[in-house]
XYZ file of C-alpha atoms in Angstrom:
668
model
C -0.198 0.145 -0.102
C 1.517 3.166 -0.897
C -0.041 7.064 0.356
C -1.886 9.556 -2.283
C -1.981 13.096 -1.119
C -5.355 14.441 -0.269
C -5.986 18.606 -0.641
C -8.023 21.089 1.214
C -10.038 23.832 -0.910
C -6.608 26.121 -1.265
C -4.771 22.940 -2.457
C -2.728 22.331 -0.005
C -1.844 19.239 1.280
C -4.680 17.759 4.542
C -3.379 14.655 4.802
C -2.285 11.097 3.442
C -4.356 8.622 2.220
C -4.177 4.785 1.872
C -4.354 3.474 -2.343
C -4.174 -0.349 -3.179
C -5.403 -2.565 -5.131
C -5.011 -3.344 -8.998
C -4.584 -5.924 -11.775
C -0.968 -5.708 -11.268
C -0.319 -4.294 -8.091
C -0.914 -0.645 -8.809
C -2.783 1.799 -7.044
C -6.455 1.736 -8.408
C -8.491 3.296 -5.642
C -8.532 5.316 -2.449
C -9.677 5.579 1.131
C -10.134 7.739 3.636
C -9.618 11.259 2.895
C -11.050 11.486 -0.455
C -9.145 12.969 -3.386
C -9.991 16.038 -4.811
C -12.135 15.079 -8.337
C -10.483 17.622 -10.027
C -7.795 15.600 -10.522
C -8.870 12.701 -12.532
C -9.746 8.676 -12.168
C -7.521 6.918 -11.124
C -5.831 4.393 -13.572
C -4.869 0.536 -13.701
C -1.295 0.871 -16.920
C 1.196 -1.157 -14.839
C 3.089 1.970 -12.975
C 2.343 4.313 -10.814
C -0.968 6.311 -9.791
C -1.443 9.372 -12.392
C -2.719 11.330 -9.096
C 0.084 13.928 -8.862
C 0.903 15.471 -5.285
C 1.323 18.978 -5.908
C 3.783 19.359 -2.456
C 7.086 16.288 -2.579
C 6.028 16.496 1.283
C 3.051 16.106 3.373
C 2.175 19.246 5.463
C 1.507 19.572 8.878
C -1.546 22.846 8.392
C -2.358 25.288 10.701
C -5.840 26.509 11.949
C -4.817 29.176 8.570
C -3.692 26.485 6.199
C -0.354 27.404 6.853
C 2.109 24.531 6.500
C 4.157 24.533 9.881
C 5.873 21.139 9.482
C 7.142 19.935 6.043
C 7.618 15.722 6.142
C 8.614 12.618 4.291
C 10.523 9.566 5.181
C 13.395 9.738 7.780
C 12.633 13.496 6.914
C 11.359 16.649 8.330
C 11.461 20.612 8.488
C 9.403 22.958 10.564
C 7.604 26.450 9.147
C 7.783 29.676 11.195
C 5.367 32.348 10.430
C 4.938 35.842 11.601
C 1.071 37.377 12.995
C 0.592 38.474 9.228
C 1.008 34.514 7.580
C 4.684 35.925 6.476
C 7.553 32.907 6.770
C 10.124 34.559 9.236
C 11.849 30.602 9.992
C 12.862 27.861 8.349
C 14.435 24.751 10.469
C 15.931 22.053 8.132
C 16.072 18.606 8.998
C 19.241 17.601 11.805
C 21.160 16.241 9.378
C 22.548 13.640 11.992
C 19.754 13.183 14.351
C 20.481 12.473 17.897
C 24.229 14.189 17.033
C 26.112 16.552 17.868
C 25.041 18.677 14.220
C 22.648 21.147 14.934
C 19.563 21.694 12.412
C 20.034 24.639 9.580
C 17.831 27.651 10.587
C 17.159 30.313 7.743
C 15.689 33.466 8.997
C 13.373 36.384 7.667
C 12.587 39.865 8.042
C 10.173 41.851 6.388
C 8.866 45.625 6.627
C 5.748 47.165 7.860
C 4.518 46.616 3.638
C 5.413 42.944 3.307
C 8.876 43.551 1.243
C 11.562 41.235 2.575
C 14.891 43.385 4.487
C 16.799 40.250 4.663
C 17.722 36.646 4.910
C 20.413 35.290 7.429
C 21.032 32.437 6.575
C 22.131 29.310 8.672
C 26.266 30.484 9.838
C 24.723 34.066 10.265
C 25.507 35.133 6.777
C 23.117 38.385 5.672
C 21.796 39.081 2.489
C 19.975 42.979 2.627
C 17.358 44.474 0.860
C 16.476 48.063 -0.006
C 13.136 48.858 -2.016
C 11.417 52.094 -2.636
C 8.873 53.755 -2.322
C 6.703 51.761 -4.884
C 8.256 48.786 -3.031
C 10.570 48.513 -6.186
C 13.767 46.665 -4.728
C 16.386 49.627 -5.763
C 19.620 47.640 -3.822
C 20.890 43.640 -2.827
C 23.756 43.892 -0.216
C 25.996 40.545 0.069
C 27.144 38.598 2.974
C 30.461 40.297 1.541
C 29.324 44.109 1.815
C 29.104 43.642 -2.831
C 25.943 45.919 -3.464
C 23.967 45.327 -6.761
C 21.445 48.421 -7.570
C 19.084 48.973 -9.717
C 16.703 51.115 -11.466
C 13.645 51.567 -12.498
C 11.125 53.509 -14.787
C 7.460 54.818 -14.400
C 6.054 52.012 -15.527
C 8.058 50.168 -13.216
C 10.153 47.693 -15.564
C 13.802 47.952 -14.906
C 15.941 50.402 -16.888
C 19.424 49.564 -15.243
C 21.763 46.999 -13.014
C 24.661 47.889 -11.344
C 26.733 45.307 -9.567
C 29.279 45.744 -7.182
C 32.267 46.409 -9.177
C 30.170 49.142 -10.772
C 29.517 47.871 -14.326
C 26.674 49.393 -15.742
C 23.615 47.203 -18.046
C 20.919 49.649 -19.454
C 17.493 48.850 -20.504
C 14.777 50.718 -23.149
C 11.761 50.100 -24.129
C 9.697 50.316 -26.693
C 5.869 51.609 -26.395
C 4.175 48.286 -25.971
C 7.127 47.492 -23.242
C 9.425 45.609 -24.843
C 13.403 45.810 -24.410
C 14.521 47.082 -27.281
C 17.847 48.605 -26.206
C 19.971 46.721 -24.106
C 23.729 48.640 -23.614
C 26.755 48.458 -21.603
C 29.925 51.085 -21.180
C 33.471 48.928 -21.780
C 37.076 51.557 -22.149
C 34.563 54.600 -21.883
C 32.611 53.250 -25.766
C 29.320 52.560 -25.549
C 27.808 49.031 -26.414
C 24.443 48.387 -28.008
C 22.201 45.439 -28.532
C 18.737 45.890 -30.485
C 15.351 44.703 -30.489
C 12.707 44.707 -33.065
C 9.480 43.240 -33.116
C 6.363 42.929 -35.520
C 2.966 43.451 -35.188
C 2.179 40.118 -32.693
C 4.803 40.602 -30.635
C 7.435 38.058 -31.808
C 11.102 39.726 -32.210
C 12.045 39.942 -35.795
C 15.292 41.270 -35.589
C 18.469 41.540 -33.415
C 21.487 43.669 -34.008
C 24.401 42.518 -31.187
C 27.072 44.994 -29.907
C 29.299 43.493 -33.176
C 26.411 44.734 -35.398
C 25.619 41.500 -36.477
C 21.962 40.924 -37.616
C 20.264 37.938 -37.048
C 16.561 38.351 -38.644
C 13.538 36.068 -37.419
C 10.223 35.602 -39.978
C 7.339 34.252 -38.915
C 4.029 32.433 -39.695
C 0.336 33.282 -39.578
C 0.381 31.121 -36.258
C 3.732 33.050 -35.657
C 4.989 30.411 -35.252
C 9.338 31.002 -36.124
C 9.612 29.801 -39.750
C 13.724 30.798 -40.245
C 16.639 32.900 -38.727
C 19.088 34.469 -41.421
C 22.065 35.888 -40.370
C 24.425 38.874 -41.615
C 27.101 40.605 -40.761
C 25.751 44.371 -41.017
C 22.698 46.158 -40.917
C 23.001 47.119 -45.207
C 23.167 43.695 -45.788
C 20.223 42.716 -43.806
C 17.710 45.314 -45.124
C 18.871 44.182 -48.238
C 18.944 41.284 -47.824
C 22.193 39.922 -49.300
C 24.915 38.563 -48.530
C 23.112 35.795 -46.017
C 25.834 34.173 -43.750
C 23.260 31.295 -42.918
C 19.605 30.705 -43.231
C 17.764 27.490 -40.175
C 14.807 27.171 -41.788
C 11.773 25.504 -39.765
C 8.548 23.040 -40.671
C 6.107 22.385 -38.577
C 3.167 19.381 -38.835
C -0.730 19.725 -38.932
C -0.813 20.283 -35.057
C 2.300 22.624 -34.495
C 4.741 20.708 -33.897
C 8.715 20.675 -35.509
C 8.901 18.251 -37.845
C 12.282 19.661 -39.889
C 14.560 21.969 -39.587
C 18.350 22.598 -40.805
C 20.370 25.165 -41.887
C 21.284 23.444 -45.935
C 24.518 21.740 -44.749
C 22.370 19.837 -41.868
C 19.063 18.366 -41.448
C 17.142 17.004 -38.955
C 13.491 15.206 -39.099
C 11.466 14.283 -36.915
C 7.884 12.448 -36.405
C 5.912 12.005 -33.207
C 2.771 9.831 -32.119
C -1.017 10.091 -32.202
C 0.466 11.106 -28.468
C 2.419 13.638 -29.281
C 5.715 11.092 -28.407
C 8.746 12.120 -30.034
C 8.704 8.612 -32.196
C 11.354 9.259 -34.283
C 14.644 11.653 -35.415
C 16.861 11.703 -38.905
C 19.993 13.453 -38.420
C 21.424 14.493 -42.216
C 25.354 15.811 -40.883
C 27.845 17.972 -42.919
C 30.944 15.561 -42.639
C 28.867 12.365 -42.297
C 27.387 10.463 -45.529
C 25.038 8.207 -43.653
C 21.977 9.220 -42.065
C 21.442 8.380 -38.198
C 17.910 7.513 -37.333
C 16.542 7.359 -34.133
C 13.479 5.928 -32.968
C 12.097 5.859 -29.592
C 9.062 3.660 -27.273
C 6.809 4.302 -24.960
C 4.930 2.764 -22.152
C 0.607 3.649 -21.692
C 2.069 6.558 -19.436
C 4.274 7.921 -21.795
C 7.587 7.558 -20.981
C 10.076 6.425 -23.040
C 11.122 2.599 -22.893
C 13.267 2.516 -25.492
C 15.706 3.920 -27.954
C 17.306 2.289 -31.312
C 20.156 3.639 -33.537
C 20.593 3.078 -36.989
C 23.842 4.240 -39.462
C 22.799 4.739 -42.659
C 21.093 0.517 -44.100
C 22.888 -0.505 -40.512
C 21.325 -1.333 -37.097
C 23.665 -0.457 -34.036
C 22.346 -0.270 -30.650
C 19.290 -0.577 -28.553
C 18.561 0.921 -25.096
C 15.935 -0.059 -22.900
C 14.787 1.345 -19.612
C 12.639 -0.007 -16.926
C 10.586 1.670 -14.317
C 9.416 0.605 -11.440
C 6.047 1.663 -9.941
C 6.698 4.872 -8.385
C 7.694 5.647 -11.625
C 11.853 5.641 -10.840
C 14.513 4.287 -13.653
C 15.787 0.800 -11.912
C 17.085 -0.803 -15.188
C 18.618 0.355 -18.634
C 20.493 -1.693 -21.285
C 22.344 -1.016 -24.135
C 22.779 -3.822 -26.792
C 22.974 -4.869 -30.968
C 20.352 -6.607 -32.584
C 20.525 -9.240 -35.169
C 22.641 -7.819 -38.610
C 23.756 -4.391 -37.109
C 26.916 -3.672 -35.853
C 28.424 -5.260 -32.855
C 27.269 -4.245 -29.610
C 28.493 -4.935 -26.150
C 26.431 -5.902 -23.991
C 25.809 -3.261 -20.799
C 22.891 -3.392 -17.882
C 22.805 -1.032 -15.283
C 20.057 -1.785 -12.158
C 19.966 0.816 -9.730
C 18.522 0.971 -6.020
C 16.671 3.502 -4.287
C 16.026 3.685 0.084
C 12.977 5.053 1.339
C 13.440 8.814 0.108
C 13.803 8.029 -3.628
C 17.593 8.844 -3.032
C 19.594 6.131 -4.737
C 21.249 4.036 -2.878
C 23.150 1.380 -5.393
C 24.207 1.278 -8.766
C 24.746 -2.068 -10.110
C 27.127 -2.588 -13.480
C 26.682 -5.199 -15.066
C 28.625 -6.303 -18.816
C 25.670 -9.042 -19.720
C 21.562 -8.859 -20.315
C 21.559 -11.759 -17.950
C 23.245 -9.585 -14.774
C 25.736 -12.710 -14.199
C 29.215 -10.591 -15.618
C 29.330 -8.428 -12.331
C 31.276 -4.779 -13.544
C 30.780 -2.650 -10.365
C 28.643 -1.741 -7.965
C 28.166 1.900 -6.224
C 26.637 2.495 -2.997
C 25.607 5.992 -1.861
C 25.185 7.113 1.585
C 22.497 10.617 2.295
C 22.154 12.390 5.648
C 18.754 13.364 6.637
C 18.944 16.670 4.382
C 19.611 14.459 1.187
C 22.878 15.024 0.949
C 25.357 12.659 -0.086
C 28.008 11.888 2.598
C 29.645 8.563 1.105
C 29.969 6.813 -1.982
C 32.383 3.509 -1.764
C 32.893 2.070 -5.991
C 33.683 -1.939 -5.409
C 33.538 -5.103 -6.606
C 32.790 -7.924 -3.902
C 36.067 -7.279 -1.738
C 37.823 -4.972 -4.582
C 36.979 -0.818 -3.462
C 37.881 0.807 -6.389
C 37.203 4.501 -4.761
C 35.501 5.902 -1.347
C 34.355 9.457 -0.705
C 33.952 10.628 2.897
C 32.178 14.566 2.742
C 31.241 17.052 5.322
C 28.788 19.544 5.258
C 28.377 22.641 7.344
C 24.667 24.167 8.066
C 24.343 26.646 4.868
C 24.782 23.011 2.944
C 28.615 23.329 2.128
C 31.500 20.188 1.604
C 34.084 21.014 4.236
C 35.693 18.027 4.263
C 36.274 15.233 1.444
C 38.436 12.440 2.228
C 39.116 10.280 -0.892
C 40.222 6.529 -0.835
C 41.562 4.952 -3.292
C 42.322 1.361 -4.750
C 42.031 0.332 -0.304
C 44.207 2.723 1.305
C 46.463 2.923 -1.776
C 45.832 6.079 -2.109
C 44.636 8.354 0.090
C 43.960 12.253 0.375
C 42.053 14.473 2.386
C 40.620 17.408 1.274
C 39.136 20.621 3.214
C 37.718 23.455 2.243
C 37.064 27.314 3.551
C 34.867 29.831 2.095
C 33.912 32.935 2.332
C 30.668 34.597 3.253
C 29.335 34.146 0.347
C 30.410 30.757 -0.329
C 33.540 31.246 -2.621
C 36.032 29.268 -2.312
C 39.038 30.622 -0.980
C 41.175 27.680 0.870
C 41.396 24.276 -0.432
C 43.900 22.120 1.655
C 45.088 18.531 0.294
C 47.315 15.712 2.184
C 49.214 15.103 -0.913
C 47.791 17.517 -3.584
C 48.938 21.193 -3.305
C 46.853 23.562 -1.364
C 44.477 26.553 -3.009
C 44.089 29.918 -2.357
C 41.657 32.123 -3.675
C 40.891 36.158 -3.455
C 37.974 37.526 -5.493
C 36.587 40.718 -6.294
C 32.999 42.158 -4.705
C 31.541 40.521 -8.602
C 33.007 37.509 -8.022
C 35.918 37.314 -9.902
C 39.318 36.280 -9.113
C 42.328 38.580 -8.354
C 44.693 36.570 -6.598
C 45.518 32.746 -6.922
C 47.756 30.749 -4.418
C 49.552 34.006 -3.560
C 51.353 34.510 -7.064
C 48.895 34.287 -9.187
C 47.515 38.066 -10.137
C 44.330 38.435 -12.091
C 43.521 41.739 -13.506
C 39.742 41.975 -14.811
C 38.438 44.720 -17.288
C 35.005 46.427 -16.934
C 31.949 44.059 -17.540
C 34.519 41.412 -15.812
C 36.296 40.437 -18.745
C 39.493 38.639 -17.634
C 42.539 41.120 -18.953
C 45.335 38.431 -17.346
C 45.535 35.591 -15.504
C 49.455 36.660 -14.629
C 51.097 34.264 -17.367
C 48.603 34.919 -20.432
C 46.658 38.508 -21.709
C 43.102 38.365 -23.447
C 41.009 40.123 -26.081
C 37.765 40.590 -26.564
C 35.249 41.387 -29.075
C 31.720 44.246 -27.774
C 30.014 40.890 -27.520
C 32.462 39.497 -24.329
C 33.732 36.606 -26.719
C 37.302 36.135 -25.946
C 39.533 36.707 -29.132
C 42.479 35.992 -28.279
C 44.810 34.680 -25.523
C 49.178 36.559 -26.168
C 52.044 36.020 -23.961
C 52.719 39.702 -23.754
C 50.971 42.164 -22.904
C 50.894 44.494 -26.249
C 48.588 41.654 -27.786
C 51.765 41.125 -30.101
C 52.189 37.480 -29.478
C 49.665 34.911 -30.267
C 49.506 31.814 -28.420
C 45.412 31.148 -29.375
C 43.188 33.063 -31.969
C 39.187 32.359 -31.167
C 36.346 32.932 -34.041
C 32.721 32.873 -33.350
C 29.677 33.102 -35.427
C 26.750 35.427 -35.311
C 24.980 33.623 -31.627
C 28.391 33.624 -30.195
C 29.082 30.198 -30.586
C 33.130 29.334 -31.018
C 33.293 28.105 -34.940
C 37.453 28.263 -34.878
C 40.531 28.186 -32.485
C 43.953 28.865 -34.176
C 47.278 27.886 -32.209
C 50.515 29.228 -32.134
C 53.698 28.663 -31.296
C 56.332 31.348 -30.320
C 53.817 33.514 -32.781
C 53.842 31.043 -35.713
C 50.474 29.530 -37.101
C 50.351 25.606 -35.970
C 47.141 24.165 -35.868
C 43.671 25.397 -36.247
C 40.370 23.618 -35.381
C 36.982 24.112 -37.084
C 33.254 23.136 -35.008
C 29.810 23.327 -36.240
C 26.774 23.254 -34.356
C 22.939 22.469 -35.040
C 20.021 24.566 -34.476
C 20.155 23.983 -31.155
C 23.872 25.219 -30.179
C 24.969 21.888 -29.620
C 28.751 20.505 -31.460
C 28.502 17.813 -33.999
C 31.792 18.274 -35.892
C 34.920 19.082 -35.031
C 38.073 19.551 -38.249
C 41.169 20.050 -37.261
C 43.465 20.897 -40.033
C 41.566 21.550 -42.270
C 44.340 20.598 -45.247
C 44.136 17.106 -43.766
C 40.971 16.731 -42.757
C 41.014 14.688 -39.709
C 37.695 15.022 -38.775
C 35.362 13.839 -35.652
C 31.185 13.745 -36.136
C 29.553 13.307 -32.441
C 25.741 11.975 -33.015
C 23.709 13.063 -30.644
C 20.160 11.876 -29.037
C 18.661 14.955 -27.395
C 21.704 16.520 -25.397
C 23.672 13.681 -25.057
C 26.427 12.553 -27.134
C 26.184 8.503 -28.831
C 28.372 7.493 -31.387
C 31.699 9.436 -32.311
C 32.805 8.843 -36.053
C 36.192 9.718 -36.817
C 39.175 8.988 -39.423
C 42.063 11.383 -40.850
C 42.336 12.715 -43.927
C 39.239 12.204 -45.233
C 36.300 15.211 -46.150
C 33.477 13.059 -44.629
C 33.992 9.879 -42.758
C 31.354 7.230 -43.181
C 29.189 4.830 -40.712
C 31.363 1.933 -40.845
C 34.122 4.905 -39.321
C 32.007 4.780 -35.730
C 35.239 4.934 -32.463
C 32.672 4.803 -30.060
C 29.384 4.434 -28.181
C 27.906 5.831 -24.759
C 24.964 4.605 -22.375
C 23.706 7.783 -20.477
C 21.748 7.728 -17.448
C 18.048 8.650 -19.214
C 16.716 10.319 -15.966
C 19.464 12.522 -14.897
C 21.803 15.093 -16.022
C 25.432 14.130 -17.677
C 25.721 10.635 -15.901
C 27.460 9.348 -18.248
C 27.512 5.333 -16.936
C 29.390 3.046 -19.905
C 31.865 3.620 -22.823
C 32.338 1.526 -25.439
C 35.875 1.605 -27.755
C 35.449 0.035 -30.908
C 37.738 -2.498 -31.529
C 39.301 -2.254 -27.818
C 37.405 -1.886 -24.531
C 33.576 -0.786 -22.910
C 34.760 1.817 -20.280
C 32.982 1.904 -17.196
C 32.456 5.362 -15.551
C 32.361 6.085 -11.563
C 31.906 9.430 -10.951
C 32.555 11.464 -7.327
C 29.097 13.587 -5.767
C 29.318 16.064 -8.028
C 29.464 13.838 -11.543
C 32.690 14.241 -12.017
C 34.520 10.766 -13.365
C 37.130 10.478 -11.853
C 37.455 6.461 -12.002
C 37.210 4.423 -15.071
C 37.256 0.223 -14.762
C 37.371 -2.226 -17.512
C 35.730 -6.027 -17.216
C 36.979 -9.084 -18.375
C 34.450 -11.544 -18.868
C 37.332 -14.453 -19.823
C 39.176 -13.927 -16.101
C 35.584 -12.649 -14.433
C 37.670 -9.519 -13.254
C 37.316 -5.720 -13.629
C 40.235 -3.511 -12.967
C 40.981 0.188 -12.679
C 42.160 1.644 -15.943
C 42.471 5.550 -15.270
C 42.212 8.147 -12.286
C 41.882 11.365 -12.835
C 42.425 14.209 -10.160
C 41.016 18.144 -10.450
C 41.409 20.953 -8.692
C 38.418 22.191 -6.815
C 37.742 24.169 -10.056
C 37.287 20.911 -12.216
C 41.394 21.741 -13.773
C 41.834 18.296 -15.005
C 45.808 17.586 -13.159
C 47.077 14.783 -14.685
C 47.184 13.352 -18.562
C 44.254 11.228 -19.843
C 45.390 7.986 -21.512
C 41.363 7.050 -21.616
C 38.885 10.188 -22.797
C 35.669 9.928 -22.949
C 32.841 11.819 -23.766
C 32.417 13.121 -20.491
C 35.718 15.257 -21.347
C 36.188 15.326 -25.606
C 34.450 18.304 -24.448
C 37.591 19.675 -22.921
C 38.885 20.368 -26.076
C 42.300 18.332 -26.287
C 43.801 20.674 -28.423
C 42.743 24.568 -27.080
C 42.944 22.944 -23.060
C 39.292 24.588 -22.426
C 36.479 23.148 -21.376
C 32.782 23.283 -23.589
C 29.933 22.941 -21.975
C 27.682 20.370 -24.559
C 30.481 21.243 -26.634
C 29.422 25.246 -26.809
C 32.542 27.275 -25.520
C 32.498 28.200 -21.983
C 36.146 29.789 -21.746
């Protein structure tokens, strides 16, 4: 028997009623307090009850229907109100139960008009707010006394924002209240973006700070049908010298049916219920189309996806849910007549409050060939305190984490391969929770100082950082940087006069990195070019265009699932498949396994942030799991070792340019 929430007239939870029965052991009826009829009929479809609670927690209410406490299995928190019903305090769960730690308390103060004047976190750090006579926030002061100021026009629209380092952004509006301009000042020069709209309020033109123009077209239903790029207003007004056009087509239900730019094209099909059933990708630089097909259960949850490269079937992924809608198993395998795909299976176990307790990795669908198990422990606040990656008696990695009352990690004890490697990291923060010190027992210690905006000013007491207008890093103590008017980094130089380049960067109208030039002793040594789809996902990288060394990244949704690569070719073919990946479908960026074609399948063991620190492989012949690689990072994610295995999680850590590309978009 499970519980279903019930509601009072103002949609607050008033209690829990038992639900049981159903041909598959699922909830189909109610007992006790009735469920609001507006929530609809309960059905038995082999999945969870379809009644949706508006609260994750079960609240206890006072006479005024204010929540006094929120509870869930193993956790509870309480809320304190003043006489006007305003929340003036929140007391979270005691993180260690009867232990020495106290329950974190956050308090709030209000003025006579109900405006929030201050927020005090569990460590006593205060954020304060000031308002004008109309109740508009005019300033915000953080716990390190940094002040952000706001101004408004007579219609209550924000016209300026000034950050703690006195950088101001200004906005103007058209007569209908839409943003017309946005202006910043860099090196005493005003830099402005402008926006234009049609009679229906659709944005039809955007001019950026570099003078580049993007025009948008819409059909009679206000659906965007095209996006066209021009280098200047003259070309845009004459509709000449267009640099790129994205075109979008729709089906009769107004769902996107096709989109492309002439170099690549995506096509989509849907079921009668609106579920995406297939995606066809025609990518520049890849001779074969890639087709993904999707299946769903009766609750419209995705249960399967298959991939096909040209005429050759590739992988099939399946996803299984329990009666609470939680993913309990994912698998990957091939099909007869298709590419050889190593079998992979991952089983997930949960604690009573649905936090992930175990992840079991298996190298066969039958569940016999055990690779590694991850066990996680959480405190009463739901914060992870222990992670162990192991196989039987062999421990690959162990993380013990300690938190403070503000939810910041204070200490991590790392153990790898049992006690073969042990490192303890202790962290110190300022009042705004910026990391100031990271002290390690084996790794090099780190020390950081910041300006009022949070830009680094000093690292490890020796590396002095210089930041210019609007938070643009001018020097890190070793290199010197230049930017375009949009704030994109255009150059990295070894001298302050910017005459000896180390790297140069080039950007498109969406401010996506399209080319990097790398220099040795001031001479061009290598170029790397990139191509993106309409969702800003990089799908192509070419190293040294003269030799056409090309990588193609194929994505299912936002994750890279296939890589194809070859040297000295204008296009790669389906037979050039180099890697395939298996990701957890219900979690952001959790790479489970990666198969290197013609080599091994590598299994990823992550830390509390999802960062892959350890990579293992499994040998079915000897039934052994081997730690292939251990990665070490600074507290800000700089990789300290030279990896021999570069996973898809690191594929966007540019191996040539040396910076990260989030989602394979530049993050310099």
